Amino acid sequence: MSGPSKPSPPEADEFLDTDGTDMLDSEEHKDTPPTQREGMTTEVVRSEGREHALVRRFRLLVVAGPDTGINCTSVGERAVVGTHESADLVLHDRTVSRFHCEITLADGRAVIRDLGSRNGTLVDGVSVVQAHLRSGTTLTLGRTQIRFDLGTDHVKIPLSEREEFGLMVGRSLAMRASFALLERAAQSDATVLLEGETGTGKEAAAESIHRESRRVDGPFVVVDCGAIPPDLLESELFGHERGAFTGAVTAREGAFEAASGGTIFLDEIGELAADLQPKLLRALERREVKRVGGNKYTSVDVRVIAATNRNLRAEVNARKFRSDLYYRLAVLEVRLPPLRERGDDLALLVEHILKQQGVAEGPEASLVRTPAFLADLARHPWPGNVRELRNYVERCLALHEQTPLTPAAAEEGTPTVDVTLPIKVARDSWTRSFERRYLEEILRRHDDNVTAAARAAGIDRIYFYRLLWRHGLR
């Protein structure tokens, strides 16, 4: 966002027509396709030697409250409003949360989402968690009122010229925009925060950055912060000295030391316990770690990439995640789009999966290349994203037939009763189907929070993770 400035008179406002009406609703734009009126357009332009997608510019103008008169203009497809210094529109209203709400242009529409703020977000006087916006809408955050306006011009979003980046493939605008950011990340040692739903390929993105960076010859070390018990995670990250705790019969280096000269990938960073967050912050700021039971710090030459399927800004508001740690992790943020925003990538992803399975030239590949098969894929919402797609394609290949694919049955479908099988085999088939559908639903109900889902399921979190791994959900 551009910096704060005093507002211009409404009649001179570039975001309004000369009569004060929204340009979006004028006769001139009445017949423009929605995807070209708002959000990232389907139009690609070449500028400065590379291709760009066009995103409608928007402006936020404070019309009431302590910051009346401040306005800022978007420089991308999303903007955050709050009191934290890293917000795009920084307010000084004490009734506004650090990261209060986020505005995104996607699928041709402007969407506002409350980030778990203390006092909530109102759109034209109605309290919302998420809502669509149009020009002239008034947003109320605490004592502050903000006018949202769409502009008549566009922001150019750089697109990669490639359809592959490391381990990833994609030709859709959403993925090429992500590739452009990942390419920039690979050229530096800046800390990267990867955001995206479960199954969008965050670990593949992290390893791809590593492979494309100058650290490619160094180690790539993965630590899943959600899968390791909190009392063991400190030792996993920073190592321990002999005798530091029961069972520590020898000294052991941690992941940071093991990754020296390369990259450490901290998956599920939103699961990190509160008492470990300041220790990770020191490691990020000083690039030095102290083993459990040790009394000296060791310097490490390591590049850090973190990933989460949570909204860490909302976690900061809830005081579950330190704002200073978030600030250090989010030096470069990259959002990986869900598969439902990547319809143009389905055929390419299927081919990629066939190559990974080594059957691209085999007769079974013809099953998943038919127009009817690809059309069925395009109609599915893919809540499990690329991971779900991979599991489904692999299952069809293994069974040599297209299995049912419906939103109700997700990937597994409901198994049929096959009386030609022994009862134990048939029962195991039903059990696997039930377990997968149960896990998917309980994760969805708890916003993909593994800890909360395991607690609601009445089982240990480690065992819950084992079930997720068994069914390909992690």
Short mmCIF file of C-alpha atoms in Angstrom, two decimals, residues 37-445:
data_model
loop_
_atom_site.label_atom_id
_atom_site.label_comp_id
_atom_site.label_asym_id
_atom_site.label_seq_id
_atom_site.Cartn_x
_atom_site.Cartn_y
_atom_site.Cartn_z
CA ARG A 37 -13.99 -5.67 -13.62
CA GLU A 38 -12.61 -6.75 -10.25
CA GLY A 39 -9.74 -8.85 -8.96
CA MET A 40 -7.06 -10.54 -11.05
CA THR A 41 -8.18 -10.39 -14.68
CA THR A 42 -7.83 -13.07 -17.31
CA GLU A 43 -5.90 -10.50 -19.33
CA VAL A 44 -2.13 -10.79 -19.41
CA VAL A 45 -0.02 -7.85 -20.50
CA ARG A 46 3.70 -7.68 -21.34
CA SER A 47 5.58 -4.87 -19.69
CA GLU A 48 9.25 -4.29 -18.92
CA GLY A 49 10.18 -7.50 -20.70
CA ARG A 50 7.88 -9.85 -18.76
CA GLU A 51 4.23 -10.81 -18.47
CA HIS A 52 1.92 -9.37 -15.81
CA ALA A 53 -1.64 -10.10 -14.68
CA LEU A 54 -3.87 -7.12 -13.94
CA VAL A 55 -5.42 -6.57 -10.50
CA ARG A 56 -7.94 -3.81 -9.88
CA ARG A 57 -6.54 -1.10 -7.63
CA PHE A 58 -8.52 -0.10 -4.53
CA ARG A 59 -8.31 2.59 -1.88
CA LEU A 60 -9.12 2.73 1.82
CA LEU A 61 -10.05 6.16 3.21
CA VAL A 62 -10.57 6.75 6.95
CA VAL A 63 -13.72 8.88 7.22
CA ALA A 64 -14.24 8.79 11.01
CA GLY A 65 -12.16 8.05 14.08
CA PRO A 66 -8.72 9.01 15.43
CA ASP A 67 -7.08 8.65 12.00
CA THR A 68 -9.65 10.58 9.95
CA GLY A 69 -8.19 11.68 6.62
CA ILE A 70 -5.59 8.93 6.28
CA ASN A 71 -5.87 6.93 3.08
CA CYS A 72 -3.81 4.35 1.27
CA THR A 73 -3.92 2.69 -2.12
CA SER A 74 -3.36 -0.99 -2.85
CA VAL A 75 -0.23 -2.25 -4.57
CA GLY A 76 -1.35 -5.88 -4.88
CA GLU A 77 -4.33 -8.17 -4.54
CA ARG A 78 -4.61 -8.01 -0.74
CA ALA A 79 -4.24 -5.54 2.12
CA VAL A 80 -4.36 -5.82 5.92
CA VAL A 81 -5.79 -3.15 8.24
CA GLY A 82 -4.68 -2.93 11.87
CA THR A 83 -2.49 -1.21 14.43
CA HIS A 84 0.58 -3.39 13.87
CA GLU A 85 3.40 -1.59 12.07
CA SER A 86 3.47 -4.21 9.34
CA ALA A 87 -0.20 -3.66 8.38
CA ASP A 88 -0.86 -2.03 5.02
CA LEU A 89 -3.16 0.58 6.58
CA VAL A 90 -1.77 1.35 10.05
CA LEU A 91 -4.32 2.81 12.48
CA HIS A 92 -3.85 4.31 15.93
CA ASP A 93 -7.31 3.51 17.28
CA ARG A 94 -6.93 1.48 20.49
CA THR A 95 -10.23 -0.28 19.77
CA VAL A 96 -8.69 -1.77 16.59
CA SER A 97 -6.75 -5.05 16.78
CA ARG A 98 -3.17 -5.44 15.62
CA PHE A 99 -4.30 -7.33 12.53
CA HIS A 100 -7.97 -6.46 12.38
CA CYS A 101 -9.15 -7.47 8.92
CA GLU A 102 -7.88 -8.39 5.46
CA ILE A 103 -9.24 -7.36 2.06
CA THR A 104 -8.56 -9.63 -0.91
CA LEU A 105 -9.37 -9.38 -4.60
CA ALA A 106 -10.00 -12.91 -5.86
CA ASP A 107 -12.29 -14.69 -8.29
CA GLY A 108 -13.31 -11.31 -9.67
CA ARG A 109 -14.65 -9.96 -6.36
CA ALA A 110 -13.44 -7.99 -3.37
CA VAL A 111 -13.74 -9.92 -0.09
CA ILE A 112 -13.17 -8.71 3.48
CA ARG A 113 -12.37 -11.16 6.26
CA ASP A 114 -12.20 -10.43 9.98
CA LEU A 115 -8.99 -11.79 11.51
CA GLY A 116 -10.41 -12.68 14.90
CA SER A 117 -10.38 -9.04 15.97
CA ARG A 118 -11.34 -7.97 19.48
CA ASN A 119 -14.28 -5.73 18.48
CA GLY A 120 -15.29 -7.30 15.19
CA THR A 121 -15.71 -5.91 11.67
CA LEU A 122 -18.88 -4.27 10.36
CA VAL A 123 -19.79 -3.80 6.68
CA ASP A 124 -22.40 -1.07 6.24
CA GLY A 125 -23.40 -1.60 9.87
CA VAL A 126 -23.64 -5.41 9.71
CA SER A 127 -21.16 -7.51 11.71
CA VAL A 128 -19.40 -10.00 9.43
CA VAL A 129 -16.74 -12.68 9.54
CA GLN A 130 -16.40 -12.59 5.75
CA ALA A 131 -18.31 -10.58 3.15
CA HIS A 132 -18.12 -9.26 -0.40
CA LEU A 133 -17.50 -5.54 -0.90
CA ARG A 134 -18.47 -3.01 -3.53
CA SER A 135 -17.33 0.56 -4.06
CA GLY A 136 -18.66 2.99 -1.50
CA THR A 137 -18.97 0.38 1.27
CA THR A 138 -18.32 1.67 4.78
CA LEU A 139 -16.24 -0.53 7.08
CA THR A 140 -16.42 -0.06 10.85
CA LEU A 141 -13.49 -1.20 12.98
CA GLY A 142 -13.83 -0.17 16.61
CA ARG A 143 -14.27 3.64 16.61
CA THR A 144 -12.88 3.90 13.06
CA GLN A 145 -14.90 4.06 9.86
CA ILE A 146 -13.24 3.40 6.50
CA ARG A 147 -14.62 3.86 2.99
CA PHE A 148 -13.68 1.18 0.46
CA ASP A 149 -13.45 2.23 -3.20
CA LEU A 150 -12.37 0.36 -6.30
CA GLY A 151 -10.25 2.33 -8.73
CA THR A 152 -10.42 2.62 -12.49
CA ASP A 153 -6.81 1.52 -13.05
CA HIS A 154 -4.95 -1.70 -12.31
CA VAL A 155 -1.89 -2.98 -10.48
CA LYS A 156 0.42 -5.20 -12.52
CA ILE A 157 1.30 -8.49 -10.81
CA PRO A 158 4.49 -10.12 -12.20
CA LEU A 159 4.03 -13.61 -13.65
CA SER A 160 6.69 -16.26 -14.05
CA GLU A 161 7.45 -17.33 -17.59
CA ARG A 162 7.78 -20.92 -16.36
CA GLU A 163 5.28 -23.73 -15.90
CA GLU A 164 7.62 -25.56 -13.52
CA PHE A 165 9.44 -24.40 -10.43
CA GLY A 166 11.51 -27.07 -8.73
CA LEU A 167 9.08 -29.83 -7.75
CA MET A 168 5.98 -27.80 -8.65
CA VAL A 169 4.00 -27.36 -11.86
CA GLY A 170 1.33 -24.86 -12.89
CA ARG A 171 0.26 -22.66 -15.78
CA SER A 172 -2.67 -20.84 -14.15
CA LEU A 173 -2.31 -17.13 -13.38
CA ALA A 174 -2.50 -17.87 -9.65
CA MET A 175 0.42 -20.32 -9.77
CA ARG A 176 2.53 -18.25 -12.13
CA ALA A 177 2.12 -15.31 -9.75
CA SER A 178 3.26 -17.55 -6.87
CA PHE A 179 6.17 -18.86 -8.97
CA ALA A 180 7.32 -15.27 -9.56
CA LEU A 181 7.52 -14.72 -5.78
CA LEU A 182 9.19 -18.08 -5.18
CA GLU A 183 11.81 -17.26 -7.81
CA ARG A 184 12.60 -14.01 -6.01
CA ALA A 185 12.79 -15.89 -2.72
CA ALA A 186 15.28 -18.35 -4.20
CA GLN A 187 17.60 -15.52 -5.19
CA SER A 188 18.11 -14.35 -1.61
CA ASP A 189 18.53 -15.74 1.90
CA ALA A 190 15.49 -13.88 3.25
CA THR A 191 13.21 -15.76 5.64
CA VAL A 192 10.06 -16.96 3.87
CA LEU A 193 6.60 -17.66 5.27
CA LEU A 194 4.50 -19.97 3.08
CA GLU A 195 0.75 -19.76 3.65
CA GLY A 196 -1.94 -22.00 2.23
CA GLU A 197 -4.54 -24.63 2.93
CA THR A 198 -3.63 -28.21 3.75
CA GLY A 199 -2.45 -30.04 0.65
CA THR A 200 -1.45 -27.01 -1.43
CA GLY A 201 2.20 -28.08 -1.60
CA LYS A 202 3.97 -25.96 1.01
CA GLU A 203 6.75 -28.50 1.64
CA ALA A 204 7.26 -28.89 -2.12
CA ALA A 205 7.49 -25.10 -2.41
CA ALA A 206 10.06 -24.93 0.40
CA GLU A 207 12.23 -27.65 -1.15
CA SER A 208 11.88 -26.00 -4.57
CA ILE A 209 13.18 -22.70 -3.16
CA HIS A 210 16.12 -24.62 -1.69
CA ARG A 211 16.84 -26.40 -4.99
CA GLU A 212 16.80 -23.13 -6.92
CA SER A 213 18.96 -21.23 -4.41
CA ARG A 214 22.70 -20.93 -3.96
CA ARG A 215 22.31 -23.32 -1.00
CA VAL A 216 21.33 -26.23 -3.23
CA ASP A 217 24.45 -28.20 -2.28
CA GLY A 218 23.68 -27.80 1.43
CA PRO A 219 21.23 -29.86 3.52
CA PHE A 220 17.45 -29.40 3.45
CA VAL A 221 16.15 -30.24 6.93
CA VAL A 222 12.42 -30.53 7.71
CA VAL A 223 10.90 -30.11 11.18
CA ASP A 224 7.15 -30.60 11.61
CA CYS A 225 6.35 -28.42 14.61
CA GLY A 226 2.91 -29.97 14.97
CA ALA A 227 3.96 -33.60 14.96
CA ILE A 228 6.60 -33.47 17.71
CA PRO A 229 5.53 -33.20 21.38
CA PRO A 230 6.36 -29.75 22.81
CA ASP A 231 8.70 -31.19 25.45
CA LEU A 232 10.82 -32.79 22.71
CA LEU A 233 10.61 -30.06 20.08
CA GLU A 234 13.22 -27.80 21.71
CA SER A 235 15.77 -30.61 21.57
CA GLU A 236 14.73 -31.40 17.98
CA LEU A 237 15.30 -27.79 16.94
CA PHE A 238 18.35 -26.83 18.98
CA GLY A 239 19.92 -30.14 20.10
CA HIS A 240 20.90 -31.22 23.59
CA GLU A 241 23.96 -32.02 25.66
CA ARG A 242 24.61 -35.35 27.31
CA GLY A 243 22.65 -35.67 30.56
CA ALA A 244 20.38 -32.72 29.75
CA PHE A 245 17.35 -34.89 30.56
CA THR A 246 16.46 -38.51 31.18
CA GLY A 247 17.44 -40.53 28.15
CA ALA A 248 19.99 -38.01 26.84
CA VAL A 249 22.86 -40.50 26.99
CA THR A 250 24.84 -38.68 24.27
CA ALA A 251 25.04 -35.14 22.95
CA ARG A 252 23.00 -34.49 19.80
CA GLU A 253 22.92 -31.63 17.35
CA GLY A 254 19.55 -30.08 16.54
CA ALA A 255 17.93 -29.30 13.21
CA PHE A 256 19.40 -25.79 13.07
CA GLU A 257 22.95 -27.10 13.39
CA ALA A 258 22.22 -29.98 10.99
CA ALA A 259 20.92 -27.49 8.40
CA SER A 260 23.96 -25.20 8.60
CA GLY A 261 25.02 -24.25 5.09
CA GLY A 262 21.57 -25.13 3.79
CA THR A 263 17.88 -24.61 4.58
CA ILE A 264 15.66 -25.49 7.52
CA PHE A 265 11.94 -25.86 6.83
CA LEU A 266 9.67 -25.33 9.85
CA ASP A 267 6.32 -26.83 8.90
CA GLU A 268 3.14 -26.09 10.88
CA ILE A 269 4.86 -23.16 12.59
CA GLY A 270 1.51 -22.05 14.01
CA GLU A 271 1.61 -25.07 16.34
CA LEU A 272 4.80 -23.86 18.07
CA ALA A 273 4.37 -23.71 21.86
CA ALA A 274 4.47 -20.29 23.50
CA ASP A 275 7.59 -21.03 25.56
CA LEU A 276 9.55 -21.97 22.43
CA GLN A 277 8.61 -18.88 20.44
CA PRO A 278 11.14 -16.49 22.07
CA LYS A 279 13.90 -19.08 21.58
CA LEU A 280 13.07 -19.39 17.89
CA LEU A 281 12.96 -15.60 17.65
CA ARG A 282 16.50 -15.38 19.01
CA ALA A 283 17.67 -18.02 16.52
CA LEU A 284 16.16 -15.99 13.68
CA GLU A 285 17.59 -12.66 14.85
CA ARG A 286 21.05 -13.79 15.98
CA ARG A 287 21.51 -16.92 13.84
CA GLU A 288 22.77 -18.72 16.91
CA VAL A 289 21.34 -21.55 19.02
CA LYS A 290 21.95 -23.06 22.45
CA ARG A 291 21.49 -26.77 23.04
CA VAL A 292 19.24 -27.97 25.85
CA GLY A 293 21.46 -28.36 28.90
CA GLY A 294 24.23 -26.33 27.27
CA ASN A 295 25.70 -23.00 28.35
CA LYS A 296 27.03 -21.57 25.12
CA TYR A 297 25.55 -20.38 21.84
CA THR A 298 26.63 -21.81 18.49
CA SER A 299 26.46 -19.77 15.29
CA VAL A 300 24.56 -21.34 12.40
CA ASP A 301 24.57 -20.38 8.73
CA VAL A 302 21.04 -21.37 7.81
CA ARG A 303 18.20 -20.13 5.65
CA VAL A 304 14.76 -20.40 7.31
CA ILE A 305 11.48 -21.20 5.55
CA ALA A 306 8.31 -21.62 7.61
CA ALA A 307 4.83 -22.75 6.62
CA THR A 308 1.36 -22.71 8.12
CA ASN A 309 -2.21 -23.46 7.16
CA ARG A 310 -3.38 -21.10 9.88
CA ASN A 311 -3.80 -17.34 9.60
CA LEU A 312 -0.96 -16.21 11.86
CA ARG A 313 -2.34 -12.67 12.02
CA ALA A 314 -5.46 -14.06 13.69
CA GLU A 315 -3.20 -16.09 16.02
CA VAL A 316 -1.39 -12.87 16.95
CA ASN A 317 -4.72 -11.22 17.77
CA ALA A 318 -5.62 -14.21 19.95
CA ARG A 319 -2.22 -13.88 21.70
CA LYS A 320 -1.31 -17.43 20.70
CA PHE A 321 1.56 -16.29 18.50
CA ARG A 322 4.10 -13.54 19.21
CA SER A 323 3.78 -10.54 16.92
CA ASP A 324 7.57 -10.00 16.86
CA LEU A 325 8.12 -13.62 15.79
CA TYR A 326 5.50 -13.27 13.07
CA TYR A 327 7.24 -10.11 11.88
CA ARG A 328 10.58 -11.96 11.66
CA LEU A 329 9.08 -14.92 9.81
CA ALA A 330 7.05 -12.91 7.31
CA VAL A 331 9.97 -11.14 5.64
CA LEU A 332 8.66 -12.55 2.38
CA GLU A 333 5.15 -14.01 2.41
CA VAL A 334 4.01 -16.35 -0.35
CA ARG A 335 0.45 -17.63 -0.54
CA LEU A 336 -0.04 -20.92 -2.33
CA PRO A 337 -3.48 -20.93 -3.97
CA PRO A 338 -5.95 -23.77 -3.35
CA LEU A 339 -6.66 -26.14 -6.22
CA ARG A 340 -10.15 -24.67 -6.75
CA GLU A 341 -8.40 -21.48 -7.95
CA ARG A 342 -6.20 -23.48 -10.34
CA GLY A 343 -8.65 -25.04 -12.78
CA ASP A 344 -6.25 -24.49 -15.68
CA ASP A 345 -3.67 -26.68 -13.92
CA LEU A 346 -5.65 -29.91 -13.58
CA ALA A 347 -4.47 -31.56 -16.83
CA LEU A 348 -0.88 -30.47 -16.17
CA LEU A 349 -1.01 -31.84 -12.62
CA VAL A 350 -2.37 -35.17 -13.83
CA GLU A 351 0.54 -35.47 -16.27
CA HIS A 352 2.95 -34.57 -13.48
CA ILE A 353 1.49 -37.30 -11.25
CA LEU A 354 1.77 -39.84 -14.08
CA LYS A 355 5.46 -39.00 -14.49
CA GLN A 356 6.04 -39.29 -10.74
CA GLN A 357 4.42 -42.73 -10.80
CA GLY A 358 6.49 -43.77 -13.82
CA VAL A 359 3.40 -44.68 -15.88
CA ALA A 360 3.21 -41.72 -18.26
CA GLU A 361 3.89 -44.05 -21.21
CA GLY A 362 1.89 -46.97 -19.84
CA PRO A 363 -1.53 -48.09 -21.07
CA GLU A 364 -3.19 -47.21 -17.74
CA ALA A 365 -2.41 -43.53 -18.29
CA SER A 366 -5.11 -43.28 -20.96
CA LEU A 367 -7.76 -43.70 -18.25
CA VAL A 368 -6.95 -40.35 -16.60
CA ARG A 369 -6.35 -38.40 -19.81
CA THR A 370 -9.85 -38.59 -21.26
CA PRO A 371 -11.92 -35.39 -21.59
CA ALA A 372 -14.66 -36.95 -19.43
CA PHE A 373 -12.20 -37.74 -16.61
CA LEU A 374 -10.73 -34.21 -16.67
CA ALA A 375 -14.24 -32.71 -16.76
CA ASP A 376 -15.13 -34.65 -13.60
CA LEU A 377 -11.98 -33.32 -11.93
CA ALA A 378 -12.97 -29.76 -12.84
CA ARG A 379 -16.36 -30.15 -11.13
CA HIS A 380 -14.92 -31.33 -7.81
CA PRO A 381 -14.15 -28.71 -5.08
CA TRP A 382 -10.92 -30.45 -3.94
CA PRO A 383 -10.96 -29.59 -0.22
CA GLY A 384 -7.73 -31.61 0.15
CA ASN A 385 -6.14 -29.72 -2.76
CA VAL A 386 -3.21 -31.22 -4.71
CA ARG A 387 -2.67 -33.97 -2.15
CA GLU A 388 -6.27 -35.12 -2.60
CA LEU A 389 -5.91 -34.99 -6.38
CA ARG A 390 -2.73 -37.11 -6.24
CA ASN A 391 -4.36 -39.71 -4.00
CA TYR A 392 -7.40 -39.91 -6.27
CA VAL A 393 -5.41 -40.30 -9.49
CA GLU A 394 -3.15 -42.93 -7.91
CA ARG A 395 -6.19 -44.88 -6.72
CA CYS A 396 -7.79 -44.82 -10.19
CA LEU A 397 -4.52 -46.08 -11.67
CA ALA A 398 -4.23 -48.85 -9.10
CA LEU A 399 -7.84 -50.04 -9.63
CA HIS A 400 -7.75 -49.52 -13.42
CA GLU A 401 -11.06 -47.68 -13.26
CA GLN A 402 -12.48 -44.28 -12.40
CA THR A 403 -13.81 -44.41 -8.85
CA PRO A 404 -16.67 -42.18 -7.60
CA LEU A 405 -15.71 -38.60 -6.91
CA THR A 406 -18.40 -36.57 -5.17
CA PRO A 407 -18.28 -33.80 -2.54
CA ALA A 408 -20.10 -36.06 -0.09
CA ALA A 409 -17.69 -38.92 -0.41
CA ALA A 410 -14.66 -36.76 -1.11
CA GLU A 411 -11.90 -39.09 -2.25
CA GLU A 412 -12.82 -42.46 -0.85
CA GLY A 413 -16.44 -42.77 -1.78
CA THR A 414 -18.59 -45.24 0.14
CA PRO A 415 -17.21 -48.76 -0.32
CA THR A 416 -19.55 -51.36 -1.70
CA VAL A 417 -20.24 -54.58 0.13
CA ASP A 418 -18.27 -57.27 -1.69
CA VAL A 419 -19.38 -60.66 -0.37
CA THR A 420 -16.69 -62.39 -2.39
CA LEU A 421 -14.16 -61.03 0.12
CA PRO A 422 -13.50 -62.44 3.59
CA ILE A 423 -15.40 -60.46 6.22
CA LYS A 424 -12.17 -59.08 7.75
CA VAL A 425 -11.02 -57.62 4.41
CA ALA A 426 -14.44 -56.09 3.71
CA ARG A 427 -14.65 -54.66 7.24
CA ASP A 428 -11.18 -53.12 6.93
CA SER A 429 -12.29 -51.40 3.71
CA TRP A 430 -15.24 -49.79 5.51
CA THR A 431 -13.04 -48.82 8.46
CA ARG A 432 -10.55 -47.03 6.19
CA SER A 433 -13.38 -45.16 4.47
CA PHE A 434 -14.93 -44.14 7.80
CA GLU A 435 -11.59 -43.02 9.29
CA ARG A 436 -10.73 -40.82 6.32
CA ARG A 437 -14.13 -39.14 6.16
CA TYR A 438 -14.13 -38.64 9.94
CA LEU A 439 -10.66 -37.05 9.87
CA GLU A 440 -11.55 -34.73 6.99
CA GLU A 441 -14.76 -33.56 8.66
CA ILE A 442 -13.28 -33.01 12.13
CA LEU A 443 -10.35 -31.07 10.64
CA ARG A 444 -12.78 -28.94 8.63
CA ARG A 445 -14.88 -28.26 11.71
#
